[in-house]
Tab-separated table of N, CA, C and O and ligand atoms in Angstrom:
chain	number	residue	atom	x	y	z
A	197	UNK	N	0.864	-1.198	0.000
A	197	UNK	CA	0.000	0.000	0.000
A	197	UNK	C	0.888	1.231	0.000
A	197	UNK	O	1.744	1.366	0.863
A	198	UNK	N	0.650	2.054	-0.936
A	198	UNK	CA	1.438	3.286	-1.015
A	198	UNK	C	0.644	4.445	-0.437
A	198	UNK	O	-0.502	4.660	-0.798
A	199	UNK	N	1.237	5.059	0.488
A	199	UNK	CA	0.602	6.252	1.059
A	199	UNK	C	1.212	7.483	0.419
A	199	UNK	O	2.428	7.609	0.331
A	200	UNK	N	0.353	8.306	-0.019
A	200	UNK	CA	0.899	9.557	-0.557
A	200	UNK	C	0.492	10.708	0.353
A	200	UNK	O	-0.604	10.741	0.889
A	201	UNK	N	1.395	11.542	0.529
A	201	UNK	CA	1.155	12.691	1.405
A	201	UNK	C	1.250	13.960	0.580
A	201	UNK	O	2.216	14.163	-0.153
A	202	UNK	N	0.249	14.727	0.677
A	202	UNK	CA	0.268	16.011	-0.019
A	202	UNK	C	0.552	17.102	1.006
A	202	UNK	O	-0.149	17.233	2.015
A	203	UNK	N	1.572	17.802	0.770
A	203	UNK	CA	1.912	18.896	1.679
A	203	UNK	C	1.208	20.167	1.224
A	203	UNK	O	1.504	20.698	0.159
A	204	UNK	N	0.287	20.563	2.005
A	204	UNK	CA	-0.372	21.823	1.691
A	204	UNK	C	0.511	22.969	2.179
A	204	UNK	O	1.148	22.867	3.231
A	205	UNK	N	0.520	23.991	1.399
A	205	UNK	CA	1.399	25.100	1.780
A	205	UNK	C	0.620	26.225	2.443
A	205	UNK	O	1.082	27.331	2.582
A	206	UNK	N	-0.590	25.935	2.853
A	206	UNK	CA	-1.299	26.932	3.645
A	206	UNK	C	-2.108	27.901	2.821
A	206	UNK	O	-2.750	28.781	3.375
A	207	UNK	N	-2.103	27.736	1.535
A	207	UNK	CA	-2.932	28.597	0.699
A	207	UNK	C	-2.435	30.020	0.665
A	207	UNK	O	-1.240	30.265	0.529
A	208	UNK	N	-3.361	30.931	0.845
A	208	UNK	CA	-3.026	32.340	0.639
A	208	UNK	C	-2.421	32.940	1.898
A	208	UNK	O	-3.036	33.765	2.566
A	209	UNK	N	-1.255	32.481	2.254
A	209	UNK	CA	-0.561	33.122	3.371
A	209	UNK	C	-0.175	34.538	2.998
A	209	UNK	O	0.235	34.799	1.877
A	210	UNK	N	-0.314	35.395	3.967
A	210	UNK	CA	0.047	36.783	3.694
A	210	UNK	C	1.491	37.015	4.093
A	210	UNK	O	1.797	37.286	5.250
A	211	UNK	N	2.345	36.859	3.123
A	211	UNK	CA	3.760	37.087	3.372
A	211	UNK	C	4.168	38.500	2.997
A	211	UNK	O	5.344	38.807	2.873
A	212	UNK	N	3.163	39.334	2.789
A	212	UNK	CA	3.452	40.706	2.392
A	212	UNK	C	4.106	41.434	3.557
A	212	UNK	O	3.610	41.396	4.684
A	213	UNK	N	5.202	42.067	3.279
A	213	UNK	CA	5.890	42.826	4.318
A	213	UNK	C	5.235	44.192	4.479
A	213	UNK	O	5.103	44.940	3.515
A	214	UNK	N	4.814	44.477	5.677
A	214	UNK	CA	4.226	45.783	5.963
A	214	UNK	C	5.226	46.570	6.801
A	214	UNK	O	5.565	46.144	7.905
A	215	UNK	N	5.709	47.672	6.290
A	215	UNK	CA	6.684	48.438	7.076
A	215	UNK	C	6.075	48.974	8.365
A	215	UNK	O	4.869	49.217	8.437
A	216	UNK	N	6.893	49.125	9.364
A	216	UNK	CA	6.405	49.635	10.635
A	216	UNK	C	6.058	51.115	10.510
A	216	UNK	O	6.689	51.843	9.755
A	217	UNK	N	5.055	51.497	11.249
A	217	UNK	CA	4.701	52.909	11.334
A	217	UNK	C	5.509	53.519	12.467
A	217	UNK	O	5.517	52.986	13.579
A	218	UNK	N	6.132	54.602	12.184
A	218	UNK	CA	6.983	55.237	13.179
A	218	UNK	C	6.278	56.431	13.809
A	218	UNK	O	5.766	57.301	13.114
A	219	UNK	N	6.236	56.426	15.128
A	219	UNK	CA	5.737	57.585	15.865
A	219	UNK	C	6.830	57.987	16.848
A	219	UNK	O	7.416	57.135	17.519
A	220	UNK	N	7.100	59.270	16.913
A	220	UNK	CA	8.139	59.759	17.810
A	220	UNK	C	7.537	60.455	19.017
A	220	UNK	O	6.516	61.131	18.907
A	221	UNK	N	8.175	60.271	20.148
A	221	UNK	CA	7.921	61.135	21.294
A	221	UNK	C	8.988	62.216	21.241
A	221	UNK	O	10.177	61.924	21.206
A	222	UNK	N	8.542	63.452	21.184
A	222	UNK	CA	9.467	64.549	20.931
A	222	UNK	C	9.788	65.323	22.206
A	222	UNK	O	9.155	65.141	23.251
A	223	UNK	N	10.758	66.193	22.093
A	223	UNK	CA	11.175	67.024	23.219
A	223	UNK	C	10.136	68.029	23.657
A	223	UNK	O	10.268	68.647	24.710
A	224	UNK	N	9.081	68.188	22.849
A	224	UNK	CA	7.999	69.099	23.245
A	224	UNK	C	6.881	68.365	23.989
A	224	UNK	O	5.796	68.910	24.145
A	225	UNK	N	7.156	67.132	24.415
A	225	UNK	CA	6.128	66.297	25.041
A	225	UNK	C	4.918	66.128	24.126
A	225	UNK	O	3.774	66.341	24.502
A	226	UNK	N	5.215	65.758	22.887
A	226	UNK	CA	4.181	65.483	21.895
A	226	UNK	C	4.493	64.160	21.211
A	226	UNK	O	5.649	63.738	21.138
A	227	UNK	N	3.436	63.527	20.700
A	227	UNK	CA	3.615	62.405	19.794
A	227	UNK	C	3.563	62.938	18.369
A	227	UNK	O	2.677	63.740	18.037
A	228	UNK	N	4.478	62.488	17.537
A	228	UNK	CA	4.509	62.949	16.155
A	228	UNK	C	4.691	61.759	15.218
A	228	UNK	O	5.668	61.023	15.359
A	229	UNK	N	3.788	61.541	14.256
A	229	UNK	CA	2.558	62.314	14.056
A	229	UNK	C	1.522	61.991	15.122
A	229	UNK	O	1.578	60.936	15.751
A	230	UNK	N	0.586	62.908	15.298
A	230	UNK	CA	-0.478	62.695	16.284
A	230	UNK	C	-1.376	61.542	15.869
A	230	UNK	O	-1.802	60.753	16.701
A	231	UNK	N	-1.660	61.462	14.564
A	231	UNK	CA	-2.492	60.359	14.073
A	231	UNK	C	-1.656	59.421	13.211
A	231	UNK	O	-1.002	59.862	12.265
A	232	UNK	N	-1.693	58.145	13.545
A	232	UNK	CA	-1.016	57.118	12.744
A	232	UNK	C	-2.093	56.266	12.080
A	232	UNK	O	-2.956	55.712	12.758
A	233	UNK	N	-2.056	56.210	10.749
A	233	UNK	CA	-3.013	55.391	10.001
A	233	UNK	C	-2.392	54.030	9.763
A	233	UNK	O	-1.411	53.903	9.028
A	234	UNK	N	-2.979	53.013	10.382
A	234	UNK	CA	-2.349	51.695	10.377
A	234	UNK	C	-3.236	50.664	9.691
A	234	UNK	O	-4.467	50.673	9.836
A	235	UNK	N	-2.607	49.781	8.954
A	235	UNK	CA	-3.301	48.644	8.358
A	235	UNK	C	-3.459	47.566	9.409
A	235	UNK	O	-2.709	47.506	10.393
A	236	UNK	N	-4.434	46.693	9.200
A	236	UNK	CA	-4.505	45.499	10.025
A	236	UNK	C	-3.188	44.737	9.911
A	236	UNK	O	-2.647	44.574	8.821
A	237	UNK	N	-2.685	44.298	11.036
A	237	UNK	CA	-1.440	43.544	11.035
A	237	UNK	C	-0.193	44.403	11.018
A	237	UNK	O	0.916	43.886	11.094
A	238	UNK	N	-0.390	45.700	10.925
A	238	UNK	CA	0.775	46.586	10.888
A	238	UNK	C	1.236	46.911	12.303
A	238	UNK	O	0.431	47.048	13.231
A	239	UNK	N	2.530	47.021	12.451
A	239	UNK	CA	3.118	47.340	13.746
A	239	UNK	C	3.425	48.822	13.825
A	239	UNK	O	3.981	49.395	12.891
A	240	UNK	N	3.043	49.405	14.932
A	240	UNK	CA	3.387	50.802	15.198
A	240	UNK	C	4.546	50.796	16.183
A	240	UNK	O	4.516	50.078	17.187
A	241	UNK	N	5.548	51.570	15.876
A	241	UNK	CA	6.704	51.650	16.769
A	241	UNK	C	6.847	53.075	17.286
A	241	UNK	O	7.081	54.002	16.515
A	242	UNK	N	6.682	53.220	18.589
A	242	UNK	CA	6.888	54.509	19.234
A	242	UNK	C	8.327	54.555	19.732
A	242	UNK	O	8.758	53.695	20.510
A	243	UNK	N	9.051	55.553	19.309
A	243	UNK	CA	10.427	55.715	19.770
A	243	UNK	C	10.554	57.022	20.530
A	243	UNK	O	10.071	58.067	20.073
A	244	UNK	N	11.179	56.939	21.671
A	244	UNK	CA	11.353	58.116	22.504
A	244	UNK	C	12.611	58.874	22.084
A	244	UNK	O	13.734	58.446	22.354
A	245	UNK	N	12.398	60.015	21.421
A	245	UNK	CA	13.510	60.862	20.985
A	245	UNK	C	13.724	62.032	21.937
A	245	UNK	O	14.385	63.012	21.588
A	246	UNK	N	13.144	61.928	23.105
A	246	UNK	CA	13.256	62.993	24.102
A	246	UNK	C	14.311	62.587	25.138
A	246	UNK	O	14.911	61.506	25.062
A	247	UNK	N	14.511	63.452	26.121
A	247	UNK	CA	15.497	63.177	27.162
A	247	UNK	C	14.848	62.703	28.457
A	247	UNK	O	15.555	62.416	29.430
A	248	UNK	N	13.498	62.658	28.496
A	248	UNK	CA	12.829	62.065	29.653
A	248	UNK	C	11.853	60.982	29.195
A	248	UNK	O	11.568	60.848	28.007
A	249	UNK	N	11.376	60.202	30.150
A	249	UNK	CA	10.560	59.032	29.818
A	249	UNK	C	9.147	59.430	29.387
A	249	UNK	O	8.608	60.441	29.835
A	250	UNK	N	8.572	58.594	28.536
A	250	UNK	CA	7.185	58.751	28.113
A	250	UNK	C	6.527	57.377	28.111
A	250	UNK	O	7.207	56.353	28.143
A	251	UNK	N	5.184	57.396	28.061
A	251	UNK	CA	4.447	56.137	28.008
A	251	UNK	C	3.435	56.178	26.875
A	251	UNK	O	3.076	57.247	26.377
A	252	UNK	N	2.971	55.007	26.488
A	252	UNK	CA	1.832	54.858	25.574
A	252	UNK	C	0.769	54.099	26.357
A	252	UNK	O	0.984	52.949	26.751
A	253	UNK	N	-0.353	54.776	26.605
A	253	UNK	CA	-1.430	54.215	27.417
A	253	UNK	C	-2.728	54.325	26.633
A	253	UNK	O	-3.070	55.415	26.183
A	254	UNK	N	-3.462	53.235	26.467
A	254	UNK	CA	-4.741	53.370	25.771
A	254	UNK	C	-5.728	54.154	26.631
A	254	UNK	O	-5.781	53.963	27.838
A	255	UNK	N	-6.483	55.054	25.990
A	255	UNK	CA	-7.462	55.843	26.759
A	255	UNK	C	-8.545	54.941	27.324
A	255	UNK	O	-9.016	55.151	28.439
A	256	UNK	N	-8.975	53.972	26.508
A	256	UNK	CA	-9.899	52.956	26.999
A	256	UNK	C	-9.178	51.630	26.879
A	256	UNK	O	-8.179	51.513	26.177
A	257	UNK	N	-9.675	50.641	27.542
A	257	UNK	CA	-8.953	49.381	27.625
A	257	UNK	C	-8.713	48.763	26.250
A	257	UNK	O	-9.647	48.429	25.550
A	258	UNK	N	-7.474	48.649	25.864
A	258	UNK	CA	-7.107	47.993	24.616
A	258	UNK	C	-5.896	47.113	24.908
A	258	UNK	O	-4.786	47.610	25.045
A	259	UNK	N	-6.120	45.816	25.048
A	259	UNK	CA	-5.024	44.933	25.438
A	259	UNK	C	-3.828	45.070	24.502
A	259	UNK	O	-3.996	45.085	23.292
A	260	UNK	N	-2.684	45.185	25.067
A	260	UNK	CA	-1.471	45.202	24.268
A	260	UNK	C	-0.906	46.572	24.002
A	260	UNK	O	0.297	46.738	23.908
A	261	UNK	N	-1.783	47.573	23.866
A	261	UNK	CA	-1.250	48.895	23.526
A	261	UNK	C	-0.941	49.678	24.792
A	261	UNK	O	-1.475	50.750	25.023
A	262	UNK	N	-0.091	49.129	25.625
A	262	UNK	CA	0.242	49.751	26.903
A	262	UNK	C	1.722	49.510	27.168
A	262	UNK	O	2.139	48.384	27.438
A	263	UNK	N	2.500	50.586	27.086
A	263	UNK	CA	3.951	50.423	27.208
A	263	UNK	C	4.378	50.016	28.616
A	263	UNK	O	5.504	49.544	28.808
A	264	UNK	N	3.489	50.202	29.606
A	264	UNK	CA	3.851	49.809	30.974
A	264	UNK	C	4.144	48.310	31.085
A	264	UNK	O	4.880	47.890	31.983
A	265	UNK	N	3.555	47.526	30.182
A	265	UNK	CA	3.805	46.088	30.235
A	265	UNK	C	5.278	45.776	29.958
A	265	UNK	O	5.811	44.785	30.438
A	266	UNK	N	5.909	46.641	29.173
A	266	UNK	CA	7.323	46.443	28.837
A	266	UNK	C	8.228	47.394	29.615
A	266	UNK	O	9.341	47.025	29.989
A	267	UNK	N	7.731	48.594	29.839
A	267	UNK	CA	8.514	49.616	30.543
A	267	UNK	C	7.659	50.218	31.663
A	267	UNK	O	6.998	51.240	31.462
A	268	UNK	N	7.644	49.585	32.843
A	268	UNK	CA	6.766	50.052	33.920
A	268	UNK	C	7.040	51.488	34.362
A	268	UNK	O	6.154	52.140	34.896
A	269	UNK	N	8.250	51.978	34.130
A	269	UNK	CA	8.590	53.342	34.532
A	269	UNK	C	8.638	54.294	33.354
A	269	UNK	O	9.193	55.387	33.439
A	270	UNK	N	8.058	53.890	32.256
A	270	UNK	CA	8.088	54.717	31.061
A	270	UNK	C	9.136	54.232	30.076
A	270	UNK	O	10.082	53.524	30.441
A	271	UNK	N	8.938	54.613	28.827
A	271	UNK	CA	9.896	54.267	27.774
A	271	UNK	C	11.098	55.197	27.910
A	271	UNK	O	10.951	56.414	27.814
A	272	UNK	N	12.276	54.655	28.158
A	272	UNK	CA	13.432	55.543	28.356
A	272	UNK	C	13.860	56.192	27.038
A	272	UNK	O	13.531	55.704	25.957
A	273	UNK	N	14.604	57.274	27.132
A	273	UNK	CA	15.139	57.912	25.930
A	273	UNK	C	15.884	56.902	25.059
A	273	UNK	O	16.662	56.090	25.562
A	274	UNK	N	15.600	56.952	23.772
A	274	UNK	CA	16.275	56.080	22.823
A	274	UNK	C	15.641	54.716	22.660
A	274	UNK	O	16.042	53.944	21.788
A	275	UNK	N	14.645	54.392	23.486
A	275	UNK	CA	14.012	53.083	23.404
A	275	UNK	C	12.672	53.170	22.685
A	275	UNK	O	12.120	54.254	22.497
A	276	UNK	N	12.174	51.996	22.298
A	276	UNK	CA	10.942	51.923	21.513
A	276	UNK	C	9.970	50.934	22.127
A	276	UNK	O	10.373	49.978	22.793
A	277	UNK	N	8.705	51.193	21.861
A	277	UNK	CA	7.631	50.278	22.228
A	277	UNK	C	6.833	49.986	20.965
A	277	UNK	O	6.620	50.879	20.147
A	278	UNK	N	6.409	48.735	20.816
A	278	UNK	CA	5.699	48.358	19.591
A	278	UNK	C	4.343	47.744	19.914
A	278	UNK	O	4.176	47.052	20.928
A	279	UNK	N	3.401	47.991	19.031
A	279	UNK	CA	2.062	47.404	19.122
A	279	UNK	C	1.629	47.031	17.713
A	279	UNK	O	1.801	47.827	16.779
A	280	UNK	N	1.096	45.831	17.565
A	280	UNK	CA	0.629	45.388	16.255
A	280	UNK	C	-0.895	45.364	16.232
A	280	UNK	O	-1.536	44.769	17.116
A	281	UNK	N	-1.446	46.032	15.238
A	281	UNK	CA	-2.903	46.080	15.088
A	281	UNK	C	-3.410	44.674	14.776
A	281	UNK	O	-2.909	44.025	13.852
A	282	UNK	N	-4.396	44.188	15.534
A	282	UNK	CA	-4.898	42.836	15.274
A	282	UNK	C	-5.500	42.712	13.872
A	282	UNK	O	-6.019	43.680	13.323
A	283	UNK	N	-5.426	41.514	13.329
A	283	UNK	CA	-5.945	41.281	11.980
A	283	UNK	C	-7.463	41.392	11.914
A	283	UNK	O	-8.026	41.547	10.830
A	284	UNK	N	-8.116	41.314	13.069
A	284	UNK	CA	-9.580	41.424	13.075
A	284	UNK	C	-10.044	42.791	13.582
A	284	UNK	O	-11.216	42.970	13.916
A	285	UNK	N	-9.134	43.761	13.621
A	285	UNK	CA	-9.525	45.099	14.071
A	285	UNK	C	-10.523	45.697	13.077
A	285	UNK	O	-10.355	45.554	11.870
A	286	UNK	N	-11.558	46.353	13.569
A	286	UNK	CA	-12.534	46.954	12.662
A	286	UNK	C	-11.916	48.106	11.867
A	286	UNK	O	-11.226	48.954	12.451
A	287	UNK	N	-12.173	48.109	10.560
A	287	UNK	CA	-11.721	49.233	9.745
A	287	UNK	C	-12.417	50.496	10.243
A	287	UNK	O	-13.628	50.497	10.486
A	288	UNK	N	-11.648	51.534	10.395
A	288	UNK	CA	-12.216	52.794	10.877
A	288	UNK	C	-12.111	52.971	12.377
A	288	UNK	O	-12.395	54.069	12.883
A	289	UNK	N	-11.718	51.921	13.092
A	289	UNK	CA	-11.553	52.053	14.541
A	289	UNK	C	-10.468	53.083	14.837
A	289	UNK	O	-9.474	53.182	14.129
A	290	UNK	N	-10.701	53.858	15.877
A	290	UNK	CA	-9.706	54.850	16.299
A	290	UNK	C	-9.320	54.563	17.743
A	290	UNK	O	-10.164	54.623	18.636
A	291	UNK	N	-8.062	54.233	17.930
A	291	UNK	CA	-7.558	53.887	19.253
A	291	UNK	C	-6.807	55.090	19.818
A	291	UNK	O	-5.659	55.352	19.457
A	292	UNK	N	-7.481	55.796	20.704
A	292	UNK	CA	-6.853	56.965	21.321
A	292	UNK	C	-5.926	56.525	22.444
A	292	UNK	O	-6.213	55.567	23.159
A	293	UNK	N	-4.837	57.245	22.589
A	293	UNK	CA	-3.890	56.923	23.648
A	293	UNK	C	-3.253	58.208	24.176
A	293	UNK	O	-3.415	59.288	23.597
A	294	UNK	N	-2.544	58.076	25.275
A	294	UNK	CA	-1.902	59.233	25.882
A	294	UNK	C	-0.649	58.782	26.625
A	294	UNK	O	-0.453	57.588	26.873
A	295	UNK	N	0.181	59.734	26.963
A	295	UNK	CA	1.313	59.502	27.868
A	295	UNK	C	0.823	59.829	29.269
A	295	UNK	O	0.294	60.911	29.511
A	296	UNK	N	0.990	58.899	30.186
A	296	UNK	CA	0.423	59.135	31.522
A	296	UNK	C	1.234	60.147	32.336
A	296	UNK	O	0.781	60.610	33.377
A	297	UNK	N	2.440	60.503	31.862
A	297	UNK	CA	3.207	61.546	32.551
A	297	UNK	C	2.823	62.944	32.071
A	297	UNK	O	2.922	63.914	32.815
A	298	UNK	N	2.451	63.050	30.802
A	298	UNK	CA	2.275	64.380	30.197
A	298	UNK	C	0.926	64.555	29.516
A	298	UNK	O	0.738	65.497	28.745
A	299	UNK	N	0.012	63.630	29.740
A	299	UNK	CA	-1.296	63.750	29.101
A	299	UNK	C	-2.373	63.103	29.943
A	299	UNK	O	-2.096	62.455	30.953
A	300	UNK	N	-3.612	63.301	29.506
A	300	UNK	CA	-4.745	62.656	30.165
A	300	UNK	C	-5.553	61.904	29.122
A	300	UNK	O	-5.536	62.250	27.944
A	301	UNK	N	-6.273	60.892	29.587
A	301	UNK	CA	-7.077	60.069	28.688
A	301	UNK	C	-8.328	60.817	28.240
A	301	UNK	O	-8.912	61.583	29.012
A	302	UNK	N	-8.720	60.598	27.001
A	302	UNK	CA	-10.029	61.047	26.548
A	302	UNK	C	-11.069	59.995	26.881
A	302	UNK	O	-10.798	59.041	27.615
A	303	UNK	N	-12.261	60.171	26.317
A	303	UNK	CA	-13.366	59.260	26.654
A	303	UNK	C	-13.450	58.071	25.695
A	303	UNK	O	-14.416	57.314	25.736
A	304	UNK	N	-12.470	57.936	24.828
A	304	UNK	CA	-12.484	56.818	23.893
A	304	UNK	C	-12.948	57.215	22.500
A	304	UNK	O	-12.709	56.485	21.543
A	305	UNK	N	-13.612	58.361	22.394
A	305	UNK	CA	-14.044	58.823	21.073
A	305	UNK	C	-13.499	60.201	20.736
A	305	UNK	O	-13.892	60.805	19.741
A	306	UNK	N	-12.582	60.689	21.567
A	306	UNK	CA	-11.905	61.942	21.254
A	306	UNK	C	-10.583	61.973	22.032
A	306	UNK	O	-10.364	61.155	22.924
A	307	UNK	N	-9.744	62.951	21.673
A	307	UNK	CA	-8.462	63.079	22.349
A	307	UNK	C	-8.651	63.514	23.797
A	307	UNK	O	-9.586	64.250	24.130
A	308	UNK	N	-7.727	63.095	24.635
A	308	UNK	CA	-7.603	63.688	25.952
A	308	UNK	C	-6.841	64.986	25.817
A	308	UNK	O	-6.906	65.669	24.799
A	309	UNK	N	-6.078	65.320	26.849
A	309	UNK	CA	-5.327	66.570	26.788
A	309	UNK	C	-3.841	66.276	26.903
A	309	UNK	O	-3.425	65.233	27.414
A	310	UNK	N	-3.049	67.228	26.442
A	310	UNK	CA	-1.607	67.115	26.567
A	310	UNK	C	-1.009	66.178	25.541
A	310	UNK	O	-1.303	66.269	24.357
A	311	UNK	N	-0.199	65.253	26.030
A	311	UNK	CA	0.560	64.362	25.143
A	311	UNK	C	-0.330	63.186	24.748
A	311	UNK	O	-0.448	62.206	25.501
A	312	UNK	N	-0.961	63.293	23.593
A	312	UNK	CA	-1.975	62.325	23.168
A	312	UNK	C	-1.776	61.967	21.695
A	312	UNK	O	-1.091	62.667	20.951
A	313	UNK	N	-2.396	60.873	21.300
A	313	UNK	CA	-2.354	60.466	19.908
A	313	UNK	C	-3.467	59.488	19.616
A	313	UNK	O	-4.246	59.110	20.495
A	314	UNK	N	-3.560	59.108	18.335
A	314	UNK	CA	-4.580	58.143	17.938
A	314	UNK	C	-4.025	57.254	16.825
A	314	UNK	O	-3.232	57.705	15.986
A	315	UNK	N	-4.423	56.008	16.882
A	315	UNK	CA	-4.142	55.055	15.797
A	315	UNK	C	-5.470	54.775	15.119
A	315	UNK	O	-6.432	54.368	15.777
A	316	UNK	N	-5.546	55.045	13.813
A	316	UNK	CA	-6.761	54.718	13.064
A	316	UNK	C	-6.485	53.524	12.165
A	316	UNK	O	-5.465	53.484	11.456
A	317	UNK	N	-7.396	52.564	12.196
A	317	UNK	CA	-7.272	51.374	11.355
A	317	UNK	C	-7.862	51.694	9.991
A	317	UNK	O	-9.041	52.050	9.888
A	318	UNK	N	-7.028	51.611	8.963
A	318	UNK	CA	-7.458	52.007	7.619
A	318	UNK	C	-7.425	50.781	6.696
A	318	UNK	O	-6.697	49.816	6.963
A	319	UNK	N	-8.233	50.814	5.629
A	319	UNK	CA	-8.280	49.666	4.703
A	319	UNK	C	-6.973	49.475	3.955
A	319	UNK	O	-6.278	50.450	3.681
B	444	LIG	CU1	5.310	61.888	28.046
């Protein structure tokens, strides 16, 4: 009896490389750009280009987009924090966030105050 094995290659795997979106924390205690338009599956990388620590905190609960999990005392100068948009994120979703040292949370549908930003999921 001959057994034949067919190796499936997984079909339409998405091997497309999506470049990271870069957001900077600046010396003016701002995120730049304020709005990052991200594709599903795209990684956003926040890099601290300032001389003091900053954080990325979701205004409303969004698992994963919280730099405290990696840097409990804030992202140090020269370091980066990354978050990848889930593949099932709704198109058009806007994830507001803030730095807990230099900003305040909004209500989830608008910016808070101070050092704030938003990630919008785009098609
Ligand atoms: Cu800050």
